[in-house]
Amino acid sequence: MKGGVLSAPGDYIYFKSQVPLHKIPIGSKQWRYYDFGPKVVPPLICLPGIAGTADVYYKQIMSLSMKGYRVISVDIPRAWNNHEWIQAFEKFLDAIDVHHIHLYGTALGGFLAQLFAQHRPRRVRSLVLSNTFVETTSFSASMPWAPIVGWAPAFILKRHVLSGIRDSPQEPFIADSVDFVVSQVETLSREDLASRLTLTADAASVGPLLLPDSSITLMDTNDYCATPQSLKDQVCERYPGARRAYLKSGGDFPFLSRPDEVNLHLQLHLRRVGVEARPDLIPGAPKDGSGGSSNEPNNGRKAADDSSENDKRDSETPPPAESAEPPLAPEATGSHDLDNQLLKMAKLSDDTGESVTPPLENSFFRDKQNLLVSRALLNVTCEFFILNMLSLYLGNCTLTGNVAAM
């Protein structure tokens, strides 16, 4: 699949029209990132894997920013060793005037997030790690040509990066997520791919963190993933007190294939570590946290009354001092009600110390069970009606035969 505007998802095209892409040079590094949401809120910074870019987290930016959180998604710049990455990332945070951060990293991004938390503990407040690892020994052993990766042509590097993505029939949402990431790989230069492969093949491991396990959430998928299960088990063993948020499916890129579940876990994590959302600083966002419902018919008179009341209120009250960028697409009321209900249920599960899994399937099985019961009752009613009609028909036939005989 070739990455282009015509082949891009509709929500991604809308995202690109609303959220500006920032590009700033810092030293010898070129940083490419998105920054959206109220500036007064400590940011959640998203770090992609080896095949990702800042664009792969657009669904998290769209959802969480409308709820009052600040989300920053960055490209991994060209860094050829772990120490260079740590220093470059710290200079980037200084350049955008961000001091305390919360990191969400997947695969290679999760490994780099742990390294930064180890060497710069004062800046990292919490971690969300997804399908990641704590050491790169196995990757370096599988790449004997790592010393010459910087001289390899681009098509070989792309082929090696894409070889880790499962190439087989998959469900539509997972297949779409793979197509989107493949289109993003096509936008990476040879130097970008070479530096990321070098970071993966550079034999290193994460040391002890000063961050408590209670400030760490492990969010892994239980189906196929390019990260071996043994490496994910090492992460669980390293942080035994971390919160666990398992996704039954989602593949390598659950942030694209299962965005609702991922966003729910991220929101729950941020609440638990004390990040206070500021939806009141989002221009155009309803104060009660609910958006306009698309299921309700429009009423012209009511809309006019609401418009006049809003104009009057806007003329009386000054705008807030701090605000975010232009708002994204408003969400439906039912969506916000579902988010609040799921957050409450997930928090109850979280307080009990069990694995946090959104109860998204309970309603599905309950509705299915009700449907089966209804069908069974309908079948019994039909059988009863047919038997009664059959006996009446046989009686009429007998009576007709007797009359004919007479």
mmCIF file of N, CA, C and O in Angstrom, residues 116-202:
data_model
loop_
_atom_site.group_PDB
_atom_site.id
_atom_site.type_symbol
_atom_site.label_atom_id
_atom_site.label_comp_id
_atom_site.label_asym_id
_atom_site.label_seq_id
_atom_site.Cartn_x
_atom_site.Cartn_y
_atom_site.Cartn_z
ATOM 1 N N PHE A 116 14.983 6.350 29.290
ATOM 2 C CA PHE A 116 14.938 7.754 29.696
ATOM 3 C C PHE A 116 14.493 7.871 31.155
ATOM 4 O O PHE A 116 15.014 8.710 31.906
ATOM 5 N N ALA A 117 13.542 7.041 31.572
ATOM 6 C CA ALA A 117 13.101 7.065 32.962
ATOM 7 C C ALA A 117 14.217 6.621 33.904
ATOM 8 O O ALA A 117 14.300 7.083 35.048
ATOM 9 N N GLN A 118 15.097 5.737 33.433
ATOM 10 C CA GLN A 118 16.209 5.290 34.262
ATOM 11 C C GLN A 118 17.252 6.385 34.449
ATOM 12 O O GLN A 118 17.737 6.611 35.564
ATOM 13 N N HIS A 119 17.593 7.086 33.369
ATOM 14 C CA HIS A 119 18.674 8.066 33.422
ATOM 15 C C HIS A 119 18.188 9.482 33.749
ATOM 16 O O HIS A 119 19.008 10.326 34.133
ATOM 17 N N ARG A 120 16.914 9.762 33.593
ATOM 18 C CA ARG A 120 16.360 11.074 33.936
ATOM 19 C C ARG A 120 15.110 10.876 34.801
ATOM 20 O O ARG A 120 14.001 11.194 34.413
ATOM 21 N N PRO A 121 15.287 10.319 35.999
ATOM 22 C CA PRO A 121 14.118 9.943 36.820
ATOM 23 C C PRO A 121 13.292 11.141 37.283
ATOM 24 O O PRO A 121 12.100 10.985 37.568
ATOM 25 N N ARG A 122 13.905 12.323 37.378
ATOM 26 C CA ARG A 122 13.157 13.471 37.892
ATOM 27 C C ARG A 122 12.132 13.994 36.893
ATOM 28 O O ARG A 122 11.203 14.704 37.289
ATOM 29 N N ARG A 123 12.287 13.644 35.649
ATOM 30 C CA ARG A 123 11.400 14.192 34.626
ATOM 31 C C ARG A 123 10.214 13.278 34.328
ATOM 32 O O ARG A 123 9.183 13.741 33.849
ATOM 33 N N VAL A 124 10.356 11.988 34.590
ATOM 34 C CA VAL A 124 9.323 11.021 34.219
ATOM 35 C C VAL A 124 8.442 10.729 35.427
ATOM 36 O O VAL A 124 8.929 10.273 36.467
ATOM 37 N N ARG A 125 7.151 10.988 35.276
ATOM 38 C CA ARG A 125 6.194 10.764 36.357
ATOM 39 C C ARG A 125 5.512 9.397 36.272
ATOM 40 O O ARG A 125 5.118 8.836 37.292
ATOM 41 N N SER A 126 5.370 8.857 35.078
ATOM 42 C CA SER A 126 4.725 7.549 34.940
ATOM 43 C C SER A 126 5.043 6.977 33.568
ATOM 44 O O SER A 126 5.512 7.682 32.665
ATOM 45 N N LEU A 127 4.778 5.671 33.425
ATOM 46 C CA LEU A 127 5.037 4.956 32.171
ATOM 47 C C LEU A 127 3.831 4.103 31.804
ATOM 48 O O LEU A 127 3.208 3.477 32.676
ATOM 49 N N VAL A 128 3.528 4.063 30.509
ATOM 50 C CA VAL A 128 2.597 3.092 29.937
ATOM 51 C C VAL A 128 3.374 2.341 28.869
ATOM 52 O O VAL A 128 3.814 2.932 27.875
ATOM 53 N N LEU A 129 3.560 1.040 29.072
ATOM 54 C CA LEU A 129 4.398 0.227 28.191
ATOM 55 C C LEU A 129 3.537 -0.817 27.491
ATOM 56 O O LEU A 129 2.750 -1.515 28.134
ATOM 57 N N SER A 130 3.697 -0.914 26.176
ATOM 58 C CA SER A 130 2.864 -1.825 25.381
ATOM 59 C C SER A 130 3.738 -2.657 24.450
ATOM 60 O O SER A 130 4.506 -2.103 23.650
ATOM 61 N N ASN A 131 3.635 -3.980 24.577
ATOM 62 C CA ASN A 131 4.344 -4.919 23.687
ATOM 63 C C ASN A 131 5.826 -4.550 23.556
ATOM 64 O O ASN A 131 6.369 -4.474 22.450
ATOM 65 N N THR A 132 6.470 -4.333 24.687
ATOM 66 C CA THR A 132 7.852 -3.863 24.665
ATOM 67 C C THR A 132 8.785 -4.864 25.318
ATOM 68 O O THR A 132 8.408 -6.020 25.588
ATOM 69 N N PHE A 133 9.999 -4.436 25.643
ATOM 70 C CA PHE A 133 11.035 -5.327 26.168
ATOM 71 C C PHE A 133 11.978 -4.513 27.050
ATOM 72 O O PHE A 133 11.945 -3.273 27.053
ATOM 73 N N VAL A 134 12.823 -5.229 27.820
ATOM 74 C CA VAL A 134 13.764 -4.561 28.719
ATOM 75 C C VAL A 134 15.212 -4.789 28.305
ATOM 76 O O VAL A 134 16.124 -4.223 28.918
ATOM 77 N N GLU A 135 15.450 -5.606 27.278
ATOM 78 C CA GLU A 135 16.809 -5.814 26.781
ATOM 79 C C GLU A 135 16.750 -6.163 25.302
ATOM 80 O O GLU A 135 15.739 -6.654 24.809
ATOM 81 N N THR A 136 17.853 -5.878 24.596
ATOM 82 C CA THR A 136 17.891 -6.047 23.141
ATOM 83 C C THR A 136 18.867 -7.140 22.705
ATOM 84 O O THR A 136 19.240 -7.183 21.530
ATOM 85 N N THR A 137 19.246 -7.999 23.621
ATOM 86 C CA THR A 137 20.230 -9.032 23.280
ATOM 87 C C THR A 137 19.730 -9.944 22.179
ATOM 88 O O THR A 137 20.473 -10.277 21.240
ATOM 89 N N SER A 138 18.450 -10.357 22.271
ATOM 90 C CA SER A 138 17.910 -11.273 21.260
ATOM 91 C C SER A 138 17.844 -10.621 19.889
ATOM 92 O O SER A 138 18.062 -11.271 18.862
ATOM 93 N N PHE A 139 17.564 -9.321 19.844
ATOM 94 C CA PHE A 139 17.506 -8.634 18.558
ATOM 95 C C PHE A 139 18.900 -8.497 17.941
ATOM 96 O O PHE A 139 19.065 -8.662 16.729
ATOM 97 N N SER A 140 19.883 -8.181 18.758
ATOM 98 C CA SER A 140 21.240 -8.054 18.234
ATOM 99 C C SER A 140 21.768 -9.397 17.738
ATOM 100 O O SER A 140 22.516 -9.450 16.752
ATOM 101 N N ALA A 141 21.358 -10.495 18.391
ATOM 102 C CA ALA A 141 21.802 -11.809 17.945
ATOM 103 C C ALA A 141 21.178 -12.197 16.611
ATOM 104 O O ALA A 141 21.787 -12.939 15.827
ATOM 105 N N SER A 142 19.975 -11.703 16.353
ATOM 106 C CA SER A 142 19.293 -12.022 15.091
ATOM 107 C C SER A 142 19.701 -11.103 13.948
ATOM 108 O O SER A 142 19.232 -11.278 12.821
ATOM 109 N N MET A 143 20.564 -10.117 14.229
ATOM 110 C CA MET A 143 21.045 -9.197 13.195
ATOM 111 C C MET A 143 22.567 -9.200 13.142
ATOM 112 O O MET A 143 23.226 -8.270 13.597
ATOM 113 N N PRO A 144 23.160 -10.251 12.592
ATOM 114 C CA PRO A 144 24.633 -10.284 12.528
ATOM 115 C C PRO A 144 25.205 -9.200 11.613
ATOM 116 O O PRO A 144 26.385 -8.868 11.713
ATOM 117 N N TRP A 145 24.359 -8.651 10.744
ATOM 118 C CA TRP A 145 24.821 -7.598 9.843
ATOM 119 C C TRP A 145 24.610 -6.208 10.435
ATOM 120 O O TRP A 145 24.700 -5.202 9.716
ATOM 121 N N ALA A 146 24.356 -6.121 11.748
ATOM 122 C CA ALA A 146 24.115 -4.831 12.396
ATOM 123 C C ALA A 146 25.269 -3.843 12.219
ATOM 124 O O ALA A 146 25.023 -2.642 12.056
ATOM 125 N N PRO A 147 26.560 -4.274 12.228
ATOM 126 C CA PRO A 147 27.648 -3.282 12.075
ATOM 127 C C PRO A 147 27.633 -2.537 10.745
ATOM 128 O O PRO A 147 28.174 -1.436 10.649
ATOM 129 N N ILE A 148 27.009 -3.121 9.720
ATOM 130 C CA ILE A 148 26.991 -2.457 8.416
ATOM 131 C C ILE A 148 25.587 -1.965 8.057
ATOM 132 O O ILE A 148 25.318 -1.700 6.877
ATOM 133 N N VAL A 149 24.694 -1.863 9.054
ATOM 134 C CA VAL A 149 23.324 -1.445 8.753
ATOM 135 C C VAL A 149 23.299 -0.031 8.193
ATOM 136 O O VAL A 149 22.421 0.332 7.413
ATOM 137 N N GLY A 150 24.267 0.799 8.578
ATOM 138 C CA GLY A 150 24.294 2.174 8.094
ATOM 139 C C GLY A 150 24.597 2.293 6.621
ATOM 140 O O GLY A 150 24.346 3.350 6.018
ATOM 141 N N TRP A 151 25.138 1.229 6.003
ATOM 142 C CA TRP A 151 25.462 1.254 4.585
ATOM 143 C C TRP A 151 24.476 0.447 3.752
ATOM 144 O O TRP A 151 24.610 0.402 2.526
ATOM 145 N N ALA A 152 23.521 -0.184 4.381
ATOM 146 C CA ALA A 152 22.555 -1.010 3.649
ATOM 147 C C ALA A 152 21.597 -0.127 2.859
ATOM 148 O O ALA A 152 21.223 0.957 3.308
ATOM 149 N N PRO A 153 21.179 -0.557 1.679
ATOM 150 C CA PRO A 153 20.220 0.228 0.892
ATOM 151 C C PRO A 153 18.852 0.264 1.559
ATOM 152 O O PRO A 153 18.521 -0.583 2.395
ATOM 153 N N ALA A 154 18.045 1.236 1.162
ATOM 154 C CA ALA A 154 16.759 1.470 1.820
ATOM 155 C C ALA A 154 15.809 0.285 1.661
ATOM 156 O O ALA A 154 15.083 -0.062 2.596
ATOM 157 N N PHE A 155 15.789 -0.349 0.481
ATOM 158 C CA PHE A 155 14.809 -1.429 0.274
ATOM 159 C C PHE A 155 15.099 -2.622 1.178
ATOM 160 O O PHE A 155 14.174 -3.316 1.619
ATOM 161 N N ILE A 156 16.373 -2.877 1.489
ATOM 162 C CA ILE A 156 16.702 -3.976 2.411
ATOM 163 C C ILE A 156 16.270 -3.618 3.836
ATOM 164 O O ILE A 156 15.731 -4.457 4.569
ATOM 165 N N LEU A 157 16.485 -2.384 4.230
ATOM 166 C CA LEU A 157 16.074 -1.966 5.569
ATOM 167 C C LEU A 157 14.558 -2.029 5.725
ATOM 168 O O LEU A 157 14.051 -2.494 6.756
ATOM 169 N N LYS A 158 13.827 -1.557 4.716
ATOM 170 C CA LYS A 158 12.361 -1.609 4.788
ATOM 171 C C LYS A 158 11.871 -3.040 4.824
ATOM 172 O O LYS A 158 10.936 -3.372 5.562
ATOM 173 N N ARG A 159 12.508 -3.906 4.030
ATOM 174 C CA ARG A 159 12.094 -5.308 4.025
ATOM 175 C C ARG A 159 12.323 -5.936 5.394
ATOM 176 O O ARG A 159 11.481 -6.722 5.873
ATOM 177 N N HIS A 160 13.430 -5.606 6.046
ATOM 178 C CA HIS A 160 13.707 -6.174 7.368
ATOM 179 C C HIS A 160 12.714 -5.641 8.406
ATOM 180 O O HIS A 160 12.241 -6.398 9.257
ATOM 181 N N VAL A 161 12.396 -4.355 8.331
ATOM 182 C CA VAL A 161 11.446 -3.786 9.284
ATOM 183 C C VAL A 161 10.062 -4.404 9.101
ATOM 184 O O VAL A 161 9.397 -4.777 10.077
ATOM 185 N N LEU A 162 9.632 -4.549 7.863
ATOM 186 C CA LEU A 162 8.290 -5.074 7.591
ATOM 187 C C LEU A 162 8.213 -6.581 7.772
ATOM 188 O O LEU A 162 7.109 -7.130 7.854
ATOM 189 N N SER A 163 9.349 -7.266 7.830
ATOM 190 C CA SER A 163 9.318 -8.721 8.013
ATOM 191 C C SER A 163 8.762 -9.119 9.372
ATOM 192 O O SER A 163 8.292 -10.249 9.549
ATOM 193 N N GLY A 164 8.809 -8.204 10.330
ATOM 194 C CA GLY A 164 8.265 -8.521 11.649
ATOM 195 C C GLY A 164 6.764 -8.384 11.741
ATOM 196 O O GLY A 164 6.160 -8.802 12.737
ATOM 197 N N ILE A 165 6.138 -7.799 10.710
ATOM 198 C CA ILE A 165 4.690 -7.627 10.713
ATOM 199 C C ILE A 165 4.046 -8.852 10.085
ATOM 200 O O ILE A 165 4.441 -9.299 9.004
ATOM 201 N N ARG A 166 3.056 -9.380 10.716
ATOM 202 C CA ARG A 166 2.414 -10.605 10.259
ATOM 203 C C ARG A 166 1.723 -10.376 8.919
ATOM 204 O O ARG A 166 0.903 -9.461 8.776
ATOM 205 N N ASP A 167 2.037 -11.210 7.937
ATOM 206 C CA ASP A 167 1.463 -11.098 6.600
ATOM 207 C C ASP A 167 0.538 -12.284 6.359
ATOM 208 O O ASP A 167 0.908 -13.284 5.748
ATOM 209 N N SER A 168 -0.682 -12.187 6.861
ATOM 210 C CA SER A 168 -1.674 -13.252 6.713
ATOM 211 C C SER A 168 -3.061 -12.636 6.863
ATOM 212 O O SER A 168 -3.188 -11.503 7.341
ATOM 213 N N PRO A 169 -4.100 -13.353 6.443
ATOM 214 C CA PRO A 169 -5.462 -12.796 6.570
ATOM 215 C C PRO A 169 -5.785 -12.450 8.019
ATOM 216 O O PRO A 169 -5.579 -13.259 8.931
ATOM 217 N N GLN A 170 -6.277 -11.246 8.231
ATOM 218 C CA GLN A 170 -6.604 -10.771 9.568
ATOM 219 C C GLN A 170 -7.945 -10.059 9.529
ATOM 220 O O GLN A 170 -8.469 -9.740 8.460
ATOM 221 N N GLU A 171 -8.471 -9.797 10.707
ATOM 222 C CA GLU A 171 -9.740 -9.079 10.768
ATOM 223 C C GLU A 171 -9.564 -7.664 10.224
ATOM 224 O O GLU A 171 -8.451 -7.124 10.205
ATOM 225 N N PRO A 172 -10.640 -7.033 9.761
ATOM 226 C CA PRO A 172 -10.507 -5.754 9.045
ATOM 227 C C PRO A 172 -9.784 -4.666 9.829
ATOM 228 O O PRO A 172 -8.937 -3.966 9.267
ATOM 229 N N PHE A 173 -10.085 -4.490 11.111
ATOM 230 C CA PHE A 173 -9.477 -3.408 11.871
ATOM 231 C C PHE A 173 -7.965 -3.603 12.018
ATOM 232 O O PHE A 173 -7.190 -2.647 11.919
ATOM 233 N N ILE A 174 -7.545 -4.843 12.270
ATOM 234 C CA ILE A 174 -6.110 -5.111 12.379
ATOM 235 C C ILE A 174 -5.445 -4.958 11.021
ATOM 236 O O ILE A 174 -4.332 -4.407 10.910
ATOM 237 N N ALA A 175 -6.092 -5.425 9.965
ATOM 238 C CA ALA A 175 -5.531 -5.270 8.624
ATOM 239 C C ALA A 175 -5.382 -3.796 8.253
ATOM 240 O O ALA A 175 -4.373 -3.394 7.649
ATOM 241 N N ASP A 176 -6.365 -2.978 8.623
ATOM 242 C CA ASP A 176 -6.268 -1.541 8.341
ATOM 243 C C ASP A 176 -5.116 -0.900 9.108
ATOM 244 O O ASP A 176 -4.428 -0.007 8.590
ATOM 245 N N SER A 177 -4.916 -1.332 10.346
ATOM 246 C CA SER A 177 -3.809 -0.773 11.128
ATOM 247 C C SER A 177 -2.466 -1.137 10.506
ATOM 248 O O SER A 177 -1.542 -0.315 10.470
ATOM 249 N N VAL A 178 -2.348 -2.360 9.997
ATOM 250 C CA VAL A 178 -1.102 -2.766 9.338
ATOM 251 C C VAL A 178 -0.883 -1.941 8.076
ATOM 252 O O VAL A 178 0.232 -1.464 7.807
ATOM 253 N N ASP A 179 -1.938 -1.739 7.290
ATOM 254 C CA ASP A 179 -1.807 -0.946 6.068
ATOM 255 C C ASP A 179 -1.361 0.481 6.378
ATOM 256 O O ASP A 179 -0.520 1.058 5.659
ATOM 257 N N PHE A 180 -1.913 1.044 7.453
ATOM 258 C CA PHE A 180 -1.552 2.424 7.792
ATOM 259 C C PHE A 180 -0.077 2.512 8.203
ATOM 260 O O PHE A 180 0.635 3.437 7.784
ATOM 261 N N VAL A 181 0.383 1.563 9.015
ATOM 262 C CA VAL A 181 1.776 1.592 9.457
ATOM 263 C C VAL A 181 2.722 1.354 8.278
ATOM 264 O O VAL A 181 3.782 1.993 8.177
ATOM 265 N N VAL A 182 2.353 0.457 7.377
ATOM 266 C CA VAL A 182 3.184 0.220 6.194
ATOM 267 C C VAL A 182 3.299 1.499 5.366
ATOM 268 O O VAL A 182 4.376 1.827 4.844
ATOM 269 N N SER A 183 2.199 2.240 5.257
ATOM 270 C CA SER A 183 2.254 3.501 4.520
ATOM 271 C C SER A 183 3.168 4.510 5.204
ATOM 272 O O SER A 183 3.806 5.332 4.542
ATOM 273 N N GLN A 184 3.254 4.451 6.535
ATOM 274 C CA GLN A 184 4.156 5.342 7.259
ATOM 275 C C GLN A 184 5.618 4.924 7.089
ATOM 276 O O GLN A 184 6.513 5.771 7.039
ATOM 277 N N VAL A 185 5.867 3.624 6.997
ATOM 278 C CA VAL A 185 7.244 3.156 6.763
ATOM 279 C C VAL A 185 7.760 3.685 5.435
ATOM 280 O O VAL A 185 8.945 4.017 5.295
ATOM 281 N N GLU A 186 6.876 3.781 4.452
ATOM 282 C CA GLU A 186 7.290 4.278 3.145
ATOM 283 C C GLU A 186 7.756 5.728 3.206
ATOM 284 O O GLU A 186 8.468 6.190 2.318
ATOM 285 N N THR A 187 7.344 6.466 4.229
ATOM 286 C CA THR A 187 7.755 7.872 4.346
ATOM 287 C C THR A 187 9.104 8.032 5.034
ATOM 288 O O THR A 187 9.654 9.138 5.043
ATOM 289 N N LEU A 188 9.648 6.956 5.620
ATOM 290 C CA LEU A 188 10.915 7.048 6.344
ATOM 291 C C LEU A 188 12.096 6.956 5.390
ATOM 292 O O LEU A 188 12.081 6.170 4.434
ATOM 293 N N SER A 189 13.102 7.735 5.665
ATOM 294 C CA SER A 189 14.306 7.717 4.841
ATOM 295 C C SER A 189 15.205 6.549 5.240
ATOM 296 O O SER A 189 14.998 5.877 6.257
ATOM 297 N N ARG A 190 16.222 6.322 4.433
ATOM 298 C CA ARG A 190 17.167 5.244 4.727
ATOM 299 C C ARG A 190 17.887 5.496 6.043
ATOM 300 O O ARG A 190 18.092 4.572 6.842
ATOM 301 N N GLU A 191 18.247 6.754 6.309
ATOM 302 C CA GLU A 191 18.947 7.076 7.554
ATOM 303 C C GLU A 191 18.045 6.858 8.768
ATOM 304 O O GLU A 191 18.518 6.394 9.824
ATOM 305 N N ASP A 192 16.758 7.192 8.644
ATOM 306 C CA ASP A 192 15.825 6.962 9.751
ATOM 307 C C ASP A 192 15.722 5.481 10.082
ATOM 308 O O ASP A 192 15.778 5.073 11.253
ATOM 309 N N LEU A 193 15.554 4.652 9.054
ATOM 310 C CA LEU A 193 15.441 3.216 9.264
ATOM 311 C C LEU A 193 16.729 2.635 9.839
ATOM 312 O O LEU A 193 16.696 1.787 10.745
ATOM 313 N N ALA A 194 17.867 3.091 9.324
ATOM 314 C CA ALA A 194 19.145 2.564 9.799
ATOM 315 C C ALA A 194 19.375 2.906 11.264
ATOM 316 O O ALA A 194 19.845 2.062 12.046
ATOM 317 N N SER A 195 19.033 4.138 11.675
ATOM 318 C CA SER A 195 19.250 4.517 13.073
ATOM 319 C C SER A 195 18.334 3.731 14.004
ATOM 320 O O SER A 195 18.758 3.321 15.092
ATOM 321 N N ARG A 196 17.102 3.486 13.588
ATOM 322 C CA ARG A 196 16.180 2.726 14.453
ATOM 323 C C ARG A 196 16.611 1.268 14.569
ATOM 324 O O ARG A 196 16.518 0.673 15.654
ATOM 325 N N LEU A 197 17.051 0.693 13.475
ATOM 326 C CA LEU A 197 17.549 -0.681 13.551
ATOM 327 C C LEU A 197 18.812 -0.755 14.397
ATOM 328 O O LEU A 197 19.035 -1.741 15.108
ATOM 329 N N THR A 198 19.640 0.276 14.335
ATOM 330 C CA THR A 198 20.840 0.311 15.171
ATOM 331 C C THR A 198 20.477 0.373 16.651
ATOM 332 O O THR A 198 21.089 -0.314 17.485
ATOM 333 N N LEU A 199 19.471 1.186 17.008
ATOM 334 C CA LEU A 199 19.027 1.252 18.400
ATOM 335 C C LEU A 199 18.478 -0.096 18.868
ATOM 336 O O LEU A 199 18.658 -0.490 20.024
ATOM 337 N N THR A 200 17.798 -0.818 17.966
ATOM 338 C CA THR A 200 17.244 -2.121 18.333
ATOM 339 C C THR A 200 18.337 -3.171 18.480
ATOM 340 O O THR A 200 18.271 -4.038 19.364
ATOM 341 N N ALA A 201 19.344 -3.108 17.613
ATOM 342 C CA ALA A 201 20.400 -4.127 17.629
ATOM 343 C C ALA A 201 21.514 -3.805 18.609
ATOM 344 O O ALA A 201 22.352 -4.664 18.884
ATOM 345 N N ASP A 202 21.548 -2.587 19.133
ATOM 346 C CA ASP A 202 22.586 -2.214 20.101
ATOM 347 C C ASP A 202 22.329 -2.946 21.418
ATOM 348 O O ASP A 202 21.329 -2.700 22.100
#
